């Protein structure tokens, strides 16, 4: 059951506090032994200040044992340190609670100006920043994420980007917002952190690669919970070369989430274009990573193997049916990839619906008339043949070009539905104007319309970006001609400066041999 579980791989790139939600999810799903999960939680808690949580986990593991003295002593030390930091931070907190300071923070964009204001009005000093950062970090380690986010915000506003703790504060603020499930604030922090990493010219290429890999994994929490997250994950993971390189180099397993985001994207026109780019990446990385989700796309769009795509949907029939008629489709694959994935469990319905739509659209793209039902061999049945084969078959059999005497499993089987369910599903699809098709209920046929693009529309599509390309070409030509003019203008000046310099050297006796000036000037000796 845990064959396709990515928790272990993902946890390497997460802060330990972000791993706890994943472990809680696995505990509910009962994928792993509960005792092993509790030991994992206890190990994670050992380097945090969440001592009460650690005690509760210890009791669950060893109900017949007393709480170790080490945990009790650690709790006493944590409480004492918390009180000390609170007393040190109290004057700083009072400064920020002042209404005039709050107004200044909201209106002032320059951190240096705000720092000078606090220094003049409240006696704010540089060492207060370090105290504020230590207190925020301590609150985070204690599990008080709201307090940590608040103090890290104050710290981020006041410190310059070159401060040694500036980048760490951005990571801490993002983690705090994620753990509080404030997705709007988390998206803003994610964007700010990404800009900081991309604009950092001090880090080595290896450090930048590691930072981007961490950002990719942390962003999964935001992208799969924010309303616009699935659009943003496509833009970041697929169309930003640095991040696509990080995925291909460090974490190809992220392709599962990118593929799911593409399949569940609600913009049909955009989804079709993105699919082409996604398929290329999946093919390139198929030797390093594949799972049933990426294989589904590969079967459908690379191999055009409808039987394999059908099999992927049929394997879900072994799932439990406690949740209604669609429960057998709530799990896409045999190992329940979607149901047992922390980030994808909310995408089940969208994924299954769009997966069926992809099969149907691809199937219809290469066929014109399709049978919804499975016909009997003794009657003429509608065969699903490519358009190019119809006339050939008609010439051979002297039958109607749509018919032939052969059994064939049709659309309902491809969609893993009963004929009645498939017909209702297609009717809804056509009613929503998503396909140009008609249904012959009497014969059980789906007849596709003529999707030929008019010459007028083809011209529009071909010339859509012509204006932009022409503008870019004109700018490049202008830039090059301007550079050439500058070179021509600089040439006489450089020549004059060279002659003047050589004349000065001659006056100073710099040339001992009279041939040297002649050679320089290009004269014959």
Short mmCIF file of C-alpha atoms in Angstrom, two decimals:
data_model
loop_
_atom_site.label_atom_id
_atom_site.label_comp_id
_atom_site.label_asym_id
_atom_site.label_seq_id
_atom_site.Cartn_x
_atom_site.Cartn_y
_atom_site.Cartn_z
CA UNK A 1 0.00 0.00 0.00
CA UNK A 2 2.91 2.35 0.68
CA UNK A 3 4.62 1.63 -2.63
CA UNK A 4 3.81 5.05 -4.06
CA UNK A 5 3.94 7.02 -0.81
CA UNK A 6 6.28 10.02 -1.16
CA UNK A 7 6.30 11.16 2.46
CA UNK A 8 9.85 9.96 3.07
CA UNK A 9 11.19 11.71 -0.02
CA UNK A 10 9.33 14.94 0.64
CA UNK A 11 10.22 15.08 4.34
CA UNK A 12 13.92 15.49 3.48
CA UNK A 13 13.12 18.95 2.08
CA UNK A 14 10.74 20.14 4.81
CA UNK A 15 11.15 21.74 8.19
CA UNK A 16 10.40 19.25 10.95
CA UNK A 17 7.29 21.20 11.97
CA UNK A 18 5.87 20.77 8.46
CA UNK A 19 6.32 17.01 8.67
CA UNK A 20 3.86 16.64 11.55
CA UNK A 21 0.73 17.20 9.39
CA UNK A 22 1.99 14.52 6.98
CA UNK A 23 2.48 12.03 9.82
CA UNK A 24 -0.98 12.79 11.23
CA UNK A 25 -2.45 12.14 7.77
CA UNK A 26 -0.62 8.80 7.47
CA UNK A 27 -1.85 7.85 10.91
CA UNK A 28 -5.46 8.42 9.89
CA UNK A 29 -4.99 6.47 6.64
CA UNK A 30 -3.35 3.57 8.52
CA UNK A 31 -0.75 3.09 5.81
CA UNK A 32 2.05 2.40 8.27
CA UNK A 33 2.26 0.80 11.66
CA UNK A 34 1.03 3.25 14.28
CA UNK A 35 3.90 2.49 16.65
CA UNK A 36 6.45 3.35 13.98
CA UNK A 37 4.69 6.65 13.30
CA UNK A 38 4.69 7.52 17.01
CA UNK A 39 8.41 6.80 17.20
CA UNK A 40 8.90 9.07 14.21
CA UNK A 41 6.95 11.88 15.89
CA UNK A 42 8.97 11.47 19.08
CA UNK A 43 12.23 11.75 17.12
CA UNK A 44 11.01 14.91 15.41
CA UNK A 45 9.93 16.45 18.70
CA UNK A 46 13.29 15.83 20.33
CA UNK A 47 14.80 18.93 18.70
CA UNK A 48 11.85 21.24 19.37
CA UNK A 49 10.46 22.97 22.43
CA UNK A 50 7.04 21.30 22.17
CA UNK A 51 7.65 19.30 25.33
CA UNK A 52 3.98 18.79 26.24
CA UNK A 53 3.33 17.28 22.82
CA UNK A 54 6.35 15.01 23.27
CA UNK A 55 5.00 13.85 26.63
CA UNK A 56 1.65 12.97 25.09
CA UNK A 57 3.33 10.95 22.34
CA UNK A 58 5.49 9.20 24.91
CA UNK A 59 2.39 8.23 26.92
CA UNK A 60 0.78 6.82 23.77
CA UNK A 61 3.89 4.74 23.11
CA UNK A 62 4.62 3.62 26.64
CA UNK A 63 1.39 3.78 28.58
CA UNK A 64 2.82 1.65 31.39
CA UNK A 65 5.87 3.87 31.98
CA UNK A 66 6.46 7.15 33.75
CA UNK A 67 7.41 10.29 31.85
CA UNK A 68 11.24 10.44 31.72
CA UNK A 69 12.96 13.00 33.93
CA UNK A 70 14.75 14.34 30.86
CA UNK A 71 11.45 15.55 29.43
CA UNK A 72 10.39 17.11 32.74
CA UNK A 73 13.72 18.90 33.09
CA UNK A 74 13.53 20.10 29.49
CA UNK A 75 10.07 21.50 30.13
CA UNK A 76 11.31 23.44 33.14
CA UNK A 77 14.21 24.86 31.12
CA UNK A 78 11.92 25.84 28.24
CA UNK A 79 9.51 27.67 30.55
CA UNK A 80 12.39 29.54 32.21
CA UNK A 81 13.88 30.56 28.87
CA UNK A 82 10.49 31.67 27.62
CA UNK A 83 10.01 33.96 30.62
CA UNK A 84 13.47 35.44 30.13
CA UNK A 85 12.86 36.16 26.45
CA UNK A 86 9.44 37.63 27.25
CA UNK A 87 11.01 40.09 29.69
CA UNK A 88 13.67 41.06 27.14
CA UNK A 89 11.11 41.52 24.38
CA UNK A 90 8.47 43.32 26.43
CA UNK A 91 9.70 46.89 25.67
CA UNK A 92 9.94 46.01 21.95
CA UNK A 93 6.38 44.68 21.92
CA UNK A 94 5.11 47.85 23.56
CA UNK A 95 6.72 49.92 20.80
CA UNK A 96 4.86 47.97 18.13
CA UNK A 97 1.58 48.17 20.01
CA UNK A 98 1.69 51.97 19.84
CA UNK A 99 -0.98 53.17 17.31
CA UNK A 100 1.39 55.73 15.77
CA UNK A 101 4.03 53.03 15.22
CA UNK A 102 1.43 50.78 13.60
CA UNK A 103 0.43 53.61 11.25
CA UNK A 104 4.06 54.23 10.35
CA UNK A 105 4.63 50.55 9.61
CA UNK A 106 1.63 50.46 7.29
CA UNK A 107 2.59 53.64 5.41
CA UNK A 108 6.40 53.33 5.31
CA UNK A 109 7.93 51.03 2.72
CA UNK A 110 11.53 51.76 3.62
CA UNK A 111 12.74 49.68 6.55
CA UNK A 112 15.59 52.10 7.25
CA UNK A 113 13.21 55.03 7.64
CA UNK A 114 11.03 53.00 9.99
CA UNK A 115 14.09 52.00 12.00
CA UNK A 116 15.15 55.66 12.30
CA UNK A 117 11.64 56.62 13.37
CA UNK A 118 11.60 53.96 16.11
CA UNK A 119 15.08 55.01 17.22
CA UNK A 120 14.05 58.69 17.52
CA UNK A 121 10.63 58.14 19.15
CA UNK A 122 11.18 55.03 21.23
CA UNK A 123 14.92 54.59 21.57
CA UNK A 124 14.99 51.47 19.38
CA UNK A 125 18.48 49.95 19.13
CA UNK A 126 20.16 47.53 16.71
CA UNK A 127 20.46 44.77 19.28
CA UNK A 128 16.67 44.76 19.63
CA UNK A 129 16.47 43.14 16.21
CA UNK A 130 18.49 40.13 17.35
CA UNK A 131 16.33 39.84 20.47
CA UNK A 132 13.18 39.99 18.35
CA UNK A 133 14.47 37.29 16.01
CA UNK A 134 15.46 34.97 18.88
CA UNK A 135 12.07 35.41 20.52
CA UNK A 136 10.22 34.71 17.25
CA UNK A 137 12.30 31.59 16.64
CA UNK A 138 11.69 30.40 20.18
CA UNK A 139 7.94 30.88 19.78
CA UNK A 140 8.08 28.85 16.57
CA UNK A 141 9.96 26.01 18.28
CA UNK A 142 7.31 26.00 21.03
CA UNK A 143 4.55 25.60 18.45
CA UNK A 144 3.15 29.13 18.88
CA UNK A 145 3.01 29.84 15.15
CA UNK A 146 0.80 32.92 15.37
CA UNK A 147 3.25 34.65 17.71
CA UNK A 148 6.18 33.60 15.56
CA UNK A 149 4.53 34.97 12.40
CA UNK A 150 3.79 38.30 14.08
CA UNK A 151 7.30 38.88 15.40
CA UNK A 152 8.94 37.65 12.21
CA UNK A 153 6.85 40.18 10.30
CA UNK A 154 8.17 42.99 12.50
CA UNK A 155 11.68 41.69 12.04
CA UNK A 156 11.37 41.40 8.25
CA UNK A 157 10.06 44.96 7.92
CA UNK A 158 12.98 46.43 9.85
CA UNK A 159 16.01 44.50 8.63
CA UNK A 160 17.74 45.03 5.26
CA UNK A 161 17.92 42.18 2.76
CA UNK A 162 21.62 41.77 3.53
CA UNK A 163 21.04 40.89 7.19
CA UNK A 164 22.33 37.44 8.13
CA UNK A 165 18.90 36.40 9.43
CA UNK A 166 16.79 38.01 6.69
CA UNK A 167 16.43 34.84 4.58
CA UNK A 168 15.80 32.64 7.62
CA UNK A 169 13.03 34.97 8.76
CA UNK A 170 11.28 34.56 5.40
CA UNK A 171 11.40 30.78 5.69
CA UNK A 172 10.08 30.95 9.27
CA UNK A 173 7.25 33.32 8.33
CA UNK A 174 6.20 31.06 5.44
CA UNK A 175 6.23 27.94 7.63
CA UNK A 176 4.18 29.71 10.33
CA UNK A 177 1.51 30.82 7.86
CA UNK A 178 1.33 27.32 6.36
CA UNK A 179 0.88 25.69 9.76
CA UNK A 180 -1.87 28.23 10.61
CA UNK A 181 -3.45 27.55 7.20
CA UNK A 182 -3.46 31.23 6.27
CA UNK A 183 -3.17 30.57 2.56
CA UNK A 184 -3.40 34.15 1.31
CA UNK A 185 -0.58 35.29 3.60
CA UNK A 186 1.36 32.12 2.78
CA UNK A 187 1.09 32.84 -0.96
CA UNK A 188 2.46 36.36 -0.42
CA UNK A 189 5.34 35.02 1.67
CA UNK A 190 6.03 32.34 -0.93
CA UNK A 191 6.25 34.96 -3.69
CA UNK A 192 8.53 37.17 -1.59
CA UNK A 193 10.81 34.26 -0.72
CA UNK A 194 11.01 33.17 -4.34
CA UNK A 195 12.02 36.68 -5.43
CA UNK A 196 14.68 36.79 -2.74
CA UNK A 197 16.16 33.45 -3.84
CA UNK A 198 16.06 34.34 -7.55
CA UNK A 199 17.69 37.75 -6.98
CA UNK A 200 20.39 36.46 -4.67
CA UNK A 201 23.74 36.91 -6.40
CA UNK A 202 25.87 35.93 -3.41
CA UNK A 203 24.88 32.26 -3.11
CA UNK A 204 26.68 29.63 -5.14
CA UNK A 205 24.78 27.74 -7.86
CA UNK A 206 24.59 24.69 -5.59
CA UNK A 207 23.10 26.73 -2.74
CA UNK A 208 20.56 28.30 -5.10
CA UNK A 209 19.60 24.84 -6.36
CA UNK A 210 19.08 23.61 -2.80
CA UNK A 211 17.03 26.68 -1.88
CA UNK A 212 14.79 26.27 -4.92
CA UNK A 213 14.30 22.58 -4.16
CA UNK A 214 13.18 23.42 -0.65
CA UNK A 215 10.86 26.12 -1.97
CA UNK A 216 9.30 23.67 -4.43
CA UNK A 217 8.40 21.24 -1.65
CA UNK A 218 7.15 23.90 0.76
CA UNK A 219 5.03 25.42 -1.98
CA UNK A 220 2.98 22.21 -2.28
CA UNK A 221 1.14 23.15 0.93
CA UNK A 222 0.17 26.51 -0.56
CA UNK A 223 -0.54 25.54 -4.16
CA UNK A 224 -2.94 22.73 -3.32
CA UNK A 225 -4.93 24.86 -0.86
CA UNK A 226 -4.94 28.32 -2.43
CA UNK A 227 -7.74 29.02 -5.00
CA UNK A 228 -5.20 30.00 -7.68
CA UNK A 229 -2.60 27.50 -6.60
CA UNK A 230 -3.00 25.04 -9.46
CA UNK A 231 -2.37 27.79 -12.01
CA UNK A 232 0.67 29.03 -10.12
CA UNK A 233 2.20 25.58 -9.71
CA UNK A 234 2.11 25.09 -13.49
CA UNK A 235 3.73 28.46 -14.11
CA UNK A 236 6.46 27.90 -11.53
CA UNK A 237 7.28 24.22 -12.01
CA UNK A 238 6.88 23.91 -15.78
CA UNK A 239 7.70 27.31 -17.26
CA UNK A 240 10.44 28.63 -14.99
CA UNK A 241 13.68 26.99 -16.21
CA UNK A 242 15.49 27.22 -12.86
CA UNK A 243 12.71 25.41 -11.02
CA UNK A 244 12.13 22.84 -13.74
CA UNK A 245 15.86 22.14 -13.61
CA UNK A 246 15.65 21.71 -9.83
CA UNK A 247 12.80 19.21 -10.26
CA UNK A 248 14.65 17.21 -12.89
CA UNK A 249 17.93 17.27 -10.94
CA UNK A 250 16.88 16.90 -7.30
CA UNK A 251 13.25 15.83 -7.07
CA UNK A 252 11.61 14.21 -10.12
CA UNK A 253 8.86 12.90 -7.82
CA UNK A 254 7.37 16.41 -7.95
CA UNK A 255 6.13 15.48 -11.44
CA UNK A 256 3.24 13.71 -9.71
CA UNK A 257 1.96 17.02 -8.36
CA UNK A 258 2.65 18.94 -11.54
CA UNK A 259 0.75 16.32 -13.56
CA UNK A 260 -2.20 16.43 -11.18
CA UNK A 261 -2.28 20.23 -11.34
CA UNK A 262 -2.36 20.13 -15.14
CA UNK A 263 -5.07 17.48 -15.30
CA UNK A 264 -7.30 19.28 -12.77
CA UNK A 265 -6.80 22.72 -14.30
CA UNK A 266 -10.17 24.28 -15.09
CA UNK A 267 -9.03 26.29 -18.11
CA UNK A 268 -9.62 23.83 -20.97
CA UNK A 269 -7.79 25.84 -23.63
CA UNK A 270 -4.77 26.42 -21.43
CA UNK A 271 -4.77 22.79 -20.28
CA UNK A 272 -4.44 21.48 -23.81
CA UNK A 273 -1.38 23.60 -24.51
CA UNK A 274 0.22 22.82 -21.16
CA UNK A 275 -0.29 19.09 -21.70
CA UNK A 276 2.03 19.13 -24.70
CA UNK A 277 4.85 20.63 -22.61
CA UNK A 278 4.12 18.33 -19.68
CA UNK A 279 4.27 15.19 -21.84
CA UNK A 280 7.75 16.16 -23.04
CA UNK A 281 8.99 16.45 -19.45
CA UNK A 282 7.36 13.17 -18.41
CA UNK A 283 9.01 11.39 -21.32
CA UNK A 284 12.41 12.87 -20.45
CA UNK A 285 12.17 11.83 -16.81
CA UNK A 286 10.42 8.47 -17.25
CA UNK A 287 13.71 6.66 -16.62
CA UNK A 288 14.17 8.33 -13.22
CA UNK A 289 10.61 8.51 -11.92
CA UNK A 290 7.18 7.19 -12.80
CA UNK A 291 4.02 6.45 -10.89
CA UNK A 292 0.46 5.59 -11.99
CA UNK A 293 -0.45 9.26 -12.44
CA UNK A 294 2.41 10.05 -14.81
CA UNK A 295 1.95 6.69 -16.52
CA UNK A 296 -1.69 7.52 -17.14
CA UNK A 297 -0.66 10.62 -19.11
CA UNK A 298 2.07 8.72 -20.91
CA UNK A 299 -0.29 5.90 -21.95
CA UNK A 300 -2.86 8.35 -23.23
CA UNK A 301 -0.77 11.00 -24.96
CA UNK A 302 2.46 9.22 -25.90
CA UNK A 303 1.44 5.63 -26.63
CA UNK A 304 -2.26 6.32 -27.35
CA UNK A 305 -2.88 3.06 -25.52
CA UNK A 306 -6.55 3.33 -24.54
CA UNK A 307 -6.60 -0.15 -23.05
CA UNK A 308 -3.88 0.75 -20.58
CA UNK A 309 -5.62 4.02 -19.72
CA UNK A 310 -8.84 2.06 -19.28
CA UNK A 311 -7.04 -0.40 -17.03
CA UNK A 312 -5.84 2.41 -14.81
CA UNK A 313 -9.41 3.44 -14.20
CA UNK A 314 -10.66 -0.11 -13.81
CA UNK A 315 -8.16 -0.89 -11.08
CA UNK A 316 -10.02 1.50 -8.79
CA UNK A 317 -12.96 -0.91 -8.67
CA UNK A 318 -11.16 -2.87 -5.96
CA UNK A 319 -11.52 0.09 -3.60
CA UNK A 320 -14.10 0.30 -0.85
CA UNK A 321 -17.56 1.45 -1.89
CA UNK A 322 -18.63 3.03 1.39
CA UNK A 323 -18.85 6.54 0.00
CA UNK A 324 -21.53 6.03 -2.63
CA UNK A 325 -21.72 5.19 -6.27
CA UNK A 326 -18.59 7.11 -7.19
CA UNK A 327 -16.49 5.58 -4.44
CA UNK A 328 -14.95 3.06 -6.79
CA UNK A 329 -13.59 6.02 -8.76
CA UNK A 330 -12.36 7.84 -5.67
CA UNK A 331 -9.16 5.88 -5.91
CA UNK A 332 -7.47 6.15 -9.25
CA UNK A 333 -5.05 3.27 -9.02
CA UNK A 334 -4.51 -0.02 -7.33
CA UNK A 335 -2.34 1.44 -4.57
CA UNK A 336 -4.72 4.36 -3.90
CA UNK A 337 -2.23 6.99 -4.98
CA UNK A 338 -4.59 9.93 -4.76
CA UNK A 339 -6.41 8.90 -1.59
CA UNK A 340 -3.19 8.29 0.32
CA UNK A 341 -1.39 11.44 -0.81
CA UNK A 342 -1.59 14.32 1.67
CA UNK A 343 -1.59 16.99 -1.04
CA UNK A 344 -3.81 15.27 -3.63
CA UNK A 345 -6.61 13.82 -1.55
CA UNK A 346 -8.75 16.93 -2.15
CA UNK A 347 -8.31 16.61 -5.93
CA UNK A 348 -10.05 13.24 -6.27
CA UNK A 349 -13.29 14.27 -7.94
CA UNK A 350 -11.67 16.80 -10.27
CA UNK A 351 -9.00 14.32 -11.26
CA UNK A 352 -11.36 11.46 -12.04
CA UNK A 353 -13.73 13.71 -13.99
CA UNK A 354 -10.96 15.24 -16.06
CA UNK A 355 -9.23 11.88 -16.56
CA UNK A 356 -12.42 10.57 -18.15
CA UNK A 357 -12.68 13.72 -20.22
CA UNK A 358 -9.11 13.29 -21.47
CA UNK A 359 -9.80 9.71 -22.53
CA UNK A 360 -12.99 10.77 -24.26
CA UNK A 361 -11.44 13.75 -26.03
CA UNK A 362 -8.42 11.79 -27.21
CA UNK A 363 -10.62 8.93 -28.33
CA UNK A 364 -12.88 11.28 -30.25
CA UNK A 365 -10.00 13.15 -31.81
CA UNK A 366 -9.09 10.12 -33.89
CA UNK A 367 -12.63 8.77 -34.48
CA UNK A 368 -15.75 10.34 -35.90
CA UNK A 369 -18.53 7.94 -34.87
CA UNK A 370 -18.36 5.93 -31.64
CA UNK A 371 -20.63 3.31 -30.07
CA UNK A 372 -21.54 3.88 -26.44
CA UNK A 373 -22.56 0.26 -25.90
CA UNK A 374 -20.83 -3.04 -26.49
CA UNK A 375 -22.47 -4.68 -29.50
CA UNK A 376 -23.17 -8.34 -30.27
CA UNK A 377 -21.23 -10.19 -32.90
CA UNK A 378 -24.31 -11.36 -34.80
CA UNK A 379 -25.51 -7.86 -35.62
CA UNK A 380 -23.81 -5.09 -37.54
CA UNK A 381 -21.93 -3.04 -34.99
CA UNK A 382 -20.33 0.33 -35.14
CA UNK A 383 -16.61 -0.14 -35.30
CA UNK A 384 -14.29 2.49 -33.95
CA UNK A 385 -11.92 2.95 -36.86
CA UNK A 386 -9.71 5.85 -37.78
CA UNK A 387 -11.31 8.12 -40.37
CA UNK A 388 -8.82 7.06 -43.03
CA UNK A 389 -9.95 3.42 -42.73
CA UNK A 390 -13.68 3.88 -43.24
CA UNK A 391 -13.82 4.07 -47.04
CA UNK A 392 -11.31 1.23 -47.31
CA UNK A 393 -13.50 -0.98 -45.11
CA UNK A 394 -16.60 0.00 -47.08
CA UNK A 395 -14.93 -0.92 -50.35
CA UNK A 396 -13.96 -4.31 -48.96
CA UNK A 397 -17.25 -5.23 -47.35
CA UNK A 398 -19.62 -3.19 -49.55
CA UNK A 399 -21.35 -2.14 -46.35
CA UNK A 400 -22.09 1.22 -44.95
CA UNK A 401 -18.67 2.77 -44.20
CA UNK A 402 -19.48 2.96 -40.49
CA UNK A 403 -20.34 -0.72 -40.03
CA UNK A 404 -18.52 -4.03 -39.93
CA UNK A 405 -19.17 -7.51 -38.49
CA UNK A 406 -16.92 -7.60 -35.46
CA UNK A 407 -17.35 -7.32 -31.70
CA UNK A 408 -15.87 -4.25 -30.13
CA UNK A 409 -15.74 -2.85 -26.60
CA UNK A 410 -16.68 0.77 -26.93
CA UNK A 411 -16.80 4.04 -25.10
CA UNK A 412 -18.54 2.89 -21.92
CA UNK A 413 -15.75 0.39 -21.32
CA UNK A 414 -13.09 2.99 -22.05
CA UNK A 415 -14.62 5.28 -19.44
CA UNK A 416 -15.18 2.40 -17.03
CA UNK A 417 -18.90 3.15 -16.80
CA UNK A 418 -22.15 1.40 -17.59
CA UNK A 419 -23.70 2.39 -20.94
CA UNK A 420 -26.41 4.42 -19.16
CA UNK A 421 -23.86 6.27 -17.02
CA UNK A 422 -21.67 6.93 -20.04
CA UNK A 423 -24.61 8.31 -22.02
CA UNK A 424 -25.65 10.66 -19.20
CA UNK A 425 -22.06 11.80 -18.76
CA UNK A 426 -21.66 12.56 -22.49
CA UNK A 427 -25.02 14.39 -22.58
CA UNK A 428 -23.85 16.65 -19.77
CA UNK A 429 -20.57 17.15 -21.57
CA UNK A 430 -22.30 18.22 -24.78
CA UNK A 431 -24.85 20.36 -22.91
CA UNK A 432 -22.02 22.35 -21.36
CA UNK A 433 -20.76 23.11 -24.88
CA UNK A 434 -17.43 21.47 -24.25
CA UNK A 435 -17.63 19.20 -27.28
CA UNK A 436 -19.05 19.44 -30.76
CA UNK A 437 -20.97 16.14 -30.79
CA UNK A 438 -24.43 14.59 -31.00
CA UNK A 439 -25.89 11.43 -29.45
CA UNK A 440 -28.12 8.97 -31.27
CA UNK A 441 -29.82 7.34 -28.28
CA UNK A 442 -31.65 4.80 -30.42
CA UNK A 443 -28.48 3.39 -31.94
CA UNK A 444 -26.27 4.27 -28.99
CA UNK A 445 -23.84 6.32 -31.09
CA UNK A 446 -21.86 9.46 -30.49
CA UNK A 447 -21.34 11.38 -33.73
CA UNK A 448 -18.57 13.96 -33.63
CA UNK A 449 -18.99 17.24 -35.45
CA UNK A 450 -16.60 18.64 -38.00
CA UNK A 451 -13.89 20.44 -36.08
CA UNK A 452 -12.06 21.73 -39.13
CA UNK A 453 -10.66 25.18 -38.51
CA UNK A 454 -11.62 27.78 -41.08
CA UNK A 455 -8.86 29.49 -43.11
CA UNK A 456 -9.81 32.78 -41.48
CA UNK A 457 -9.26 31.32 -37.99
CA UNK A 458 -6.00 29.71 -39.10
CA UNK A 459 -4.69 33.09 -40.28
CA UNK A 460 -5.63 34.63 -36.93
CA UNK A 461 -3.85 31.88 -34.99
CA UNK A 462 -0.73 32.09 -37.14
CA UNK A 463 -0.47 35.88 -36.91
CA UNK A 464 -1.55 36.18 -33.28
CA UNK A 465 1.95 36.88 -31.98
CA UNK A 466 3.27 38.49 -35.16
CA UNK A 467 2.99 42.01 -33.77
CA UNK A 468 4.98 41.13 -30.66
CA UNK A 469 7.65 39.28 -32.64
CA UNK A 470 7.96 42.20 -35.07
CA UNK A 471 8.33 44.62 -32.20
CA UNK A 472 11.06 42.52 -30.60
CA UNK A 473 12.84 42.21 -33.96
CA UNK A 474 12.71 45.98 -34.49
CA UNK A 475 14.09 46.57 -30.99
CA UNK A 476 16.97 44.18 -31.60
CA UNK A 477 17.79 45.83 -34.94
CA UNK A 478 17.67 49.28 -33.36
CA UNK A 479 19.88 48.13 -30.51
CA UNK A 480 22.43 46.63 -32.90
CA UNK A 481 22.48 49.70 -35.17
CA UNK A 482 22.87 51.96 -32.15
CA UNK A 483 25.81 49.85 -31.00
CA UNK A 484 27.39 50.07 -34.46
CA UNK A 485 27.00 53.86 -34.54
CA UNK A 486 28.69 54.13 -31.17
CA UNK A 487 31.58 52.03 -32.44
CA UNK A 488 31.95 54.22 -35.55
CA UNK A 489 31.82 57.38 -33.46
CA UNK A 490 34.41 56.04 -31.05
CA UNK A 491 36.87 54.98 -33.78
CA UNK A 492 38.14 58.51 -34.80
CA UNK A 493 38.42 59.50 -31.16
CA UNK A 494 40.45 56.40 -30.32
CA UNK A 495 42.66 56.95 -33.39
CA UNK A 496 43.28 60.57 -32.42
CA UNK A 497 44.11 59.55 -28.87
CA UNK A 498 46.52 56.94 -30.21
CA UNK A 499 48.33 59.43 -32.46
CA UNK A 500 48.55 61.93 -29.64
CA UNK A 501 49.97 59.29 -27.31
CA UNK A 502 52.56 58.21 -29.87
CA UNK A 503 53.55 61.84 -30.49
CA UNK A 504 54.07 62.30 -26.80
CA UNK A 505 56.23 59.18 -26.63
CA UNK A 506 58.30 60.42 -29.60
CA UNK A 507 58.91 63.77 -27.89
CA UNK A 508 60.06 61.93 -24.79
CA UNK A 509 62.41 59.72 -26.82
CA UNK A 510 60.28 56.63 -26.34
CA UNK A 511 61.24 55.34 -29.84
CA UNK A 512 64.92 54.67 -30.36
CA UNK A 513 64.46 53.24 -33.84
CA UNK A 514 62.84 55.35 -36.56
CA UNK A 515 61.28 52.26 -38.12
CA UNK A 516 58.89 51.70 -35.20
CA UNK A 517 56.58 54.67 -35.89
CA UNK A 518 56.49 53.75 -39.58
CA UNK A 519 55.42 50.18 -38.78
CA UNK A 520 52.77 51.42 -36.37
CA UNK A 521 51.33 53.81 -38.92
CA UNK A 522 51.39 51.14 -41.60
CA UNK A 523 53.96 52.91 -43.81
CA UNK A 524 56.52 50.97 -45.82
CA UNK A 525 60.11 51.12 -44.72
#
